Amino acid sequence: GVIVQFGGQTPLKLAQALENAKVPILGTSPDAIDLAEDRDRFKALIERLGLRQPRSGIARSANEAKAIAAKLGFPLVIRPSYVLGGRAMEIVHDEAQLARYIAEAVVVSGKSPVLLDSYLRDAIEVDVDAIADGTGDVFICGVMEHIEEAGVHSGDSACSLPPHSLKPAIVADMERQTVELARALHVVGLMNVQFAIQNDDINILEVNPRASRTVPFVAKVIGLAIAGIAAEVMAGKPLASFGLKRPILDHIAVKEAVFPFARFPGVDPVLGPEMRSTGEVMGIDRDYAIAFAKSQLGGGSKLPLSGTVFVSVKDGDKEKVVAPIRALAEMGFRVIATRGTKRHLDAYGIQCERVNKVLEGRPHIVDAITNGEVDIVFNTTEGAKALADSFSIRRSALIYHIPYYTTLAGALAVTEAIKALRAGSLTVAPLQSYVGKRA
């Protein structure tokens, strides 16, 4: 037999062809894989189970895409069907961006439809990894809360295990839904479910009937060889025979993505739905903020404990950026900001200096970065023009090895990390001292 679960998305596409060629598939059947991968079949399954999904549509022509967009409303996540790593996936905010996407990014046809989903603003994305044996027995390996908001590709988002801010009732409900899905899909082996939590509503983004990229991270954090267990389950061993007990976690681990941006001069390091990371690191501690700080150090970012923070955020983030900037200012950081962001911070009594955007003339923010006057950058944007205008800021921060955060969630997390680092030093302990406790 052949196992197709450990090779990512590509082997899943081969499952049906292998079965047609009379090659036995070990683990989840090709039909169950198709049930999870085929949008129409999966949507019907979610409705039958009484679960929630973001509103969505499938377009097989440019006109259909426009009609669906008019019905769902903007912003939308749009992508080709059956994609790897979120390739050609984009968040579009208006009709002009939708028209440009259809004209430039993809060929829309009956054979290659595009998928349109309502974009859930300010939602928290969550990954759940589980093992099932097809008899109804399901073991939840781990629930990971993403630090970046939904809309950033799961492979590029930092995440914490266990969740650092979700209510226990929400976590328990996601685990229940994962068990329901595993049973309905007749999963044998590993599965991954991606959820988005918006105002305590649980939305299912997708189910992958295979090993996710999070499996090595989860295995290390909980101290269980889940890939090996899943392989034996696929070979016919019942899950109950392993005597698995829920791990008791009195520690927290943060997975952070590692990016190759420094190697590619023309690439914008802003995060979005298309995956761009090429590796991962892990920070572990008994304190979330310290674990996050360790993950940043592991990924190559040395966090400043003092100095100057530059902040320029989109209108939708101006209210929420006040808290981290106030905290940094209270720690003694000098704050510099572009005009609109400064005006908002002034209204809250936060002392900050104005700096020009690049288009406003010199001396501007890139000059300040180049001259070594900036120690950390918070920069969020929305829309193609704002993204293009602020590209040089993010690029300069990258070149000069200045930590930069392009999501508000990242800015909040790093502020907590800096606060924790200032309060005490990092400690190092063997992994074995953290893992191994079972319920």
Short mmCIF file of N, CA and C in Angstrom, two decimals, residues 165-248:
data_model
loop_
_atom_site.label_atom_id
_atom_site.label_comp_id
_atom_site.label_asym_id
_atom_site.label_seq_id
_atom_site.Cartn_x
_atom_site.Cartn_y
_atom_site.Cartn_z
N SER A 165 -5.03 33.10 24.28
CA SER A 165 -6.07 34.07 24.64
C SER A 165 -7.50 33.55 24.45
N LEU A 166 -7.68 32.37 23.88
CA LEU A 166 -9.03 31.88 23.60
C LEU A 166 -9.71 31.36 24.86
N LYS A 167 -11.03 31.55 24.92
CA LYS A 167 -11.82 31.04 26.06
C LYS A 167 -11.82 29.51 26.03
N PRO A 168 -11.73 28.86 27.20
CA PRO A 168 -11.76 27.39 27.24
C PRO A 168 -13.00 26.79 26.55
N ALA A 169 -14.15 27.47 26.65
CA ALA A 169 -15.37 26.94 26.02
C ALA A 169 -15.25 26.93 24.50
N ILE A 170 -14.58 27.95 23.94
CA ILE A 170 -14.36 28.02 22.48
C ILE A 170 -13.44 26.88 22.05
N VAL A 171 -12.36 26.67 22.82
CA VAL A 171 -11.41 25.59 22.50
C VAL A 171 -12.12 24.23 22.56
N ALA A 172 -12.92 24.02 23.59
CA ALA A 172 -13.65 22.74 23.73
C ALA A 172 -14.61 22.53 22.57
N ASP A 173 -15.26 23.60 22.11
CA ASP A 173 -16.21 23.48 21.00
C ASP A 173 -15.48 23.16 19.69
N MET A 174 -14.30 23.76 19.48
CA MET A 174 -13.52 23.44 18.28
C MET A 174 -13.06 21.98 18.30
N GLU A 175 -12.69 21.49 19.47
CA GLU A 175 -12.29 20.08 19.59
C GLU A 175 -13.47 19.17 19.27
N ARG A 176 -14.66 19.53 19.77
CA ARG A 176 -15.87 18.74 19.47
C ARG A 176 -16.15 18.72 17.97
N GLN A 177 -16.04 19.89 17.32
CA GLN A 177 -16.29 19.96 15.87
C GLN A 177 -15.25 19.16 15.09
N THR A 178 -13.99 19.16 15.57
CA THR A 178 -12.94 18.38 14.92
C THR A 178 -13.27 16.89 14.96
N VAL A 179 -13.74 16.42 16.12
CA VAL A 179 -14.13 15.01 16.27
C VAL A 179 -15.29 14.68 15.32
N GLU A 180 -16.28 15.56 15.25
CA GLU A 180 -17.42 15.36 14.33
C GLU A 180 -16.95 15.25 12.89
N LEU A 181 -16.05 16.14 12.49
CA LEU A 181 -15.54 16.15 11.11
C LEU A 181 -14.73 14.89 10.82
N ALA A 182 -13.90 14.48 11.77
CA ALA A 182 -13.08 13.27 11.58
C ALA A 182 -13.98 12.05 11.35
N ARG A 183 -15.06 11.98 12.12
CA ARG A 183 -15.99 10.85 11.97
C ARG A 183 -16.77 10.92 10.66
N ALA A 184 -17.23 12.12 10.31
CA ALA A 184 -18.02 12.28 9.08
C ALA A 184 -17.18 12.01 7.83
N LEU A 185 -15.88 12.35 7.90
CA LEU A 185 -14.99 12.15 6.75
C LEU A 185 -14.33 10.77 6.77
N HIS A 186 -14.59 9.98 7.83
CA HIS A 186 -13.98 8.65 7.97
C HIS A 186 -12.45 8.73 7.86
N VAL A 187 -11.89 9.68 8.59
CA VAL A 187 -10.43 9.88 8.55
C VAL A 187 -9.73 8.71 9.23
N VAL A 188 -8.70 8.21 8.55
CA VAL A 188 -7.82 7.19 9.12
C VAL A 188 -6.40 7.73 9.02
N GLY A 189 -5.86 8.14 10.17
CA GLY A 189 -4.54 8.79 10.18
C GLY A 189 -4.66 10.22 10.68
N LEU A 190 -3.86 11.10 10.10
CA LEU A 190 -3.82 12.49 10.55
C LEU A 190 -4.83 13.37 9.83
N MET A 191 -5.24 14.43 10.50
CA MET A 191 -6.07 15.46 9.86
C MET A 191 -5.76 16.81 10.52
N ASN A 192 -6.04 17.86 9.77
CA ASN A 192 -5.85 19.23 10.27
C ASN A 192 -7.09 20.03 9.92
N VAL A 193 -7.61 20.77 10.91
CA VAL A 193 -8.77 21.64 10.68
C VAL A 193 -8.35 23.07 10.96
N GLN A 194 -8.71 23.97 10.04
CA GLN A 194 -8.43 25.40 10.24
C GLN A 194 -9.74 26.12 10.53
N PHE A 195 -9.77 26.80 11.67
CA PHE A 195 -10.94 27.56 12.11
C PHE A 195 -10.62 29.05 12.11
N ALA A 196 -11.66 29.88 12.05
CA ALA A 196 -11.53 31.32 12.28
C ALA A 196 -12.59 31.71 13.30
N ILE A 197 -12.15 32.37 14.37
CA ILE A 197 -13.06 32.78 15.45
C ILE A 197 -13.31 34.28 15.31
N GLN A 198 -14.56 34.63 15.09
CA GLN A 198 -14.95 36.04 14.97
C GLN A 198 -16.11 36.30 15.92
N ASN A 199 -15.89 37.17 16.90
CA ASN A 199 -16.93 37.48 17.91
C ASN A 199 -17.49 36.21 18.55
N ASP A 200 -16.60 35.29 18.89
CA ASP A 200 -16.96 34.00 19.53
C ASP A 200 -17.70 33.03 18.61
N ASP A 201 -17.90 33.40 17.34
CA ASP A 201 -18.49 32.47 16.37
C ASP A 201 -17.37 31.64 15.75
N ILE A 202 -17.57 30.33 15.69
CA ILE A 202 -16.55 29.43 15.14
C ILE A 202 -16.88 29.13 13.68
N ASN A 203 -15.97 29.52 12.78
CA ASN A 203 -16.12 29.26 11.34
C ASN A 203 -15.07 28.25 10.91
N ILE A 204 -15.47 27.28 10.10
CA ILE A 204 -14.53 26.31 9.56
C ILE A 204 -14.01 26.82 8.22
N LEU A 205 -12.69 27.01 8.13
CA LEU A 205 -12.10 27.48 6.88
C LEU A 205 -11.82 26.31 5.94
N GLU A 206 -11.18 25.27 6.48
CA GLU A 206 -10.93 24.09 5.64
C GLU A 206 -10.51 22.91 6.51
N VAL A 207 -10.62 21.73 5.92
CA VAL A 207 -10.15 20.50 6.57
C VAL A 207 -9.16 19.84 5.62
N ASN A 208 -7.99 19.48 6.15
CA ASN A 208 -6.98 18.78 5.36
C ASN A 208 -6.85 17.36 5.90
N PRO A 209 -7.26 16.34 5.12
CA PRO A 209 -7.18 14.96 5.60
C PRO A 209 -5.77 14.40 5.41
N ARG A 210 -4.81 15.06 6.04
CA ARG A 210 -3.39 14.70 5.88
C ARG A 210 -2.60 15.32 7.02
N ALA A 211 -1.30 15.04 7.03
CA ALA A 211 -0.41 15.68 7.99
C ALA A 211 -0.21 17.14 7.59
N SER A 212 -0.35 18.02 8.54
CA SER A 212 -0.12 19.45 8.29
C SER A 212 1.34 19.77 8.59
N ARG A 213 1.77 20.95 8.16
CA ARG A 213 3.14 21.39 8.47
C ARG A 213 3.34 21.61 9.96
N THR A 214 2.25 21.63 10.73
CA THR A 214 2.36 21.86 12.18
C THR A 214 2.69 20.58 12.95
N VAL A 215 2.65 19.42 12.31
CA VAL A 215 2.85 18.14 13.01
C VAL A 215 4.18 18.07 13.77
N PRO A 216 5.33 18.42 13.17
CA PRO A 216 6.58 18.35 13.94
C PRO A 216 6.58 19.27 15.16
N PHE A 217 5.98 20.46 15.01
CA PHE A 217 5.88 21.41 16.12
C PHE A 217 5.04 20.83 17.25
N VAL A 218 3.86 20.31 16.91
CA VAL A 218 2.96 19.73 17.92
C VAL A 218 3.64 18.55 18.62
N ALA A 219 4.29 17.69 17.84
CA ALA A 219 4.95 16.51 18.41
C ALA A 219 5.99 16.92 19.44
N LYS A 220 6.75 17.96 19.12
CA LYS A 220 7.81 18.41 20.03
C LYS A 220 7.22 19.02 21.31
N VAL A 221 6.13 19.78 21.15
CA VAL A 221 5.54 20.49 22.29
C VAL A 221 4.86 19.52 23.26
N ILE A 222 4.17 18.49 22.72
CA ILE A 222 3.43 17.58 23.62
C ILE A 222 4.23 16.32 23.96
N GLY A 223 5.38 16.12 23.28
CA GLY A 223 6.23 14.97 23.60
C GLY A 223 5.69 13.64 23.13
N LEU A 224 4.97 13.66 21.99
CA LEU A 224 4.43 12.42 21.41
C LEU A 224 4.82 12.32 19.94
N ALA A 225 5.25 11.14 19.51
CA ALA A 225 5.62 10.93 18.10
C ALA A 225 4.36 10.71 17.28
N ILE A 226 3.62 11.79 17.02
CA ILE A 226 2.29 11.63 16.41
C ILE A 226 2.35 11.14 14.97
N ALA A 227 3.43 11.45 14.25
CA ALA A 227 3.55 10.94 12.87
C ALA A 227 3.68 9.42 12.87
N GLY A 228 4.48 8.90 13.80
CA GLY A 228 4.66 7.45 13.91
C GLY A 228 3.38 6.75 14.33
N ILE A 229 2.67 7.35 15.28
CA ILE A 229 1.39 6.78 15.74
C ILE A 229 0.40 6.74 14.58
N ALA A 230 0.33 7.86 13.83
CA ALA A 230 -0.60 7.95 12.69
C ALA A 230 -0.26 6.90 11.63
N ALA A 231 1.04 6.67 11.39
CA ALA A 231 1.45 5.68 10.39
C ALA A 231 0.98 4.28 10.79
N GLU A 232 1.10 3.96 12.08
CA GLU A 232 0.63 2.65 12.55
C GLU A 232 -0.89 2.53 12.46
N VAL A 233 -1.58 3.64 12.74
CA VAL A 233 -3.05 3.65 12.61
C VAL A 233 -3.45 3.40 11.16
N MET A 234 -2.72 4.02 10.22
CA MET A 234 -3.01 3.82 8.80
C MET A 234 -2.76 2.38 8.38
N ALA A 235 -1.83 1.73 9.07
CA ALA A 235 -1.53 0.32 8.76
C ALA A 235 -2.51 -0.63 9.43
N GLY A 236 -3.48 -0.08 10.19
CA GLY A 236 -4.54 -0.91 10.75
C GLY A 236 -4.58 -1.04 12.26
N LYS A 237 -3.64 -0.42 12.97
CA LYS A 237 -3.63 -0.53 14.43
C LYS A 237 -4.68 0.40 15.03
N PRO A 238 -5.54 -0.07 15.95
CA PRO A 238 -6.55 0.82 16.53
C PRO A 238 -5.92 1.87 17.44
N LEU A 239 -6.51 3.05 17.44
CA LEU A 239 -6.00 4.17 18.24
C LEU A 239 -6.01 3.84 19.73
N ALA A 240 -7.03 3.10 20.16
CA ALA A 240 -7.17 2.75 21.59
C ALA A 240 -5.97 1.96 22.10
N SER A 241 -5.31 1.21 21.21
CA SER A 241 -4.19 0.35 21.64
C SER A 241 -2.97 1.14 22.09
N PHE A 242 -2.92 2.43 21.75
CA PHE A 242 -1.77 3.26 22.15
C PHE A 242 -1.93 3.83 23.56
N GLY A 243 -3.15 3.75 24.11
CA GLY A 243 -3.38 4.28 25.46
C GLY A 243 -3.05 5.76 25.58
N LEU A 244 -3.38 6.52 24.55
CA LEU A 244 -3.02 7.95 24.54
C LEU A 244 -3.81 8.72 25.59
N LYS A 245 -3.08 9.53 26.35
CA LYS A 245 -3.72 10.39 27.34
C LYS A 245 -3.41 11.83 27.00
N ARG A 246 -4.36 12.68 27.29
CA ARG A 246 -4.22 14.10 26.96
C ARG A 246 -3.00 14.69 27.67
N PRO A 247 -2.10 15.36 26.93
CA PRO A 247 -0.95 15.97 27.59
C PRO A 247 -1.37 17.15 28.47
N ILE A 248 -0.75 17.26 29.64
CA ILE A 248 -0.98 18.42 30.50
C ILE A 248 0.14 19.41 30.21
#
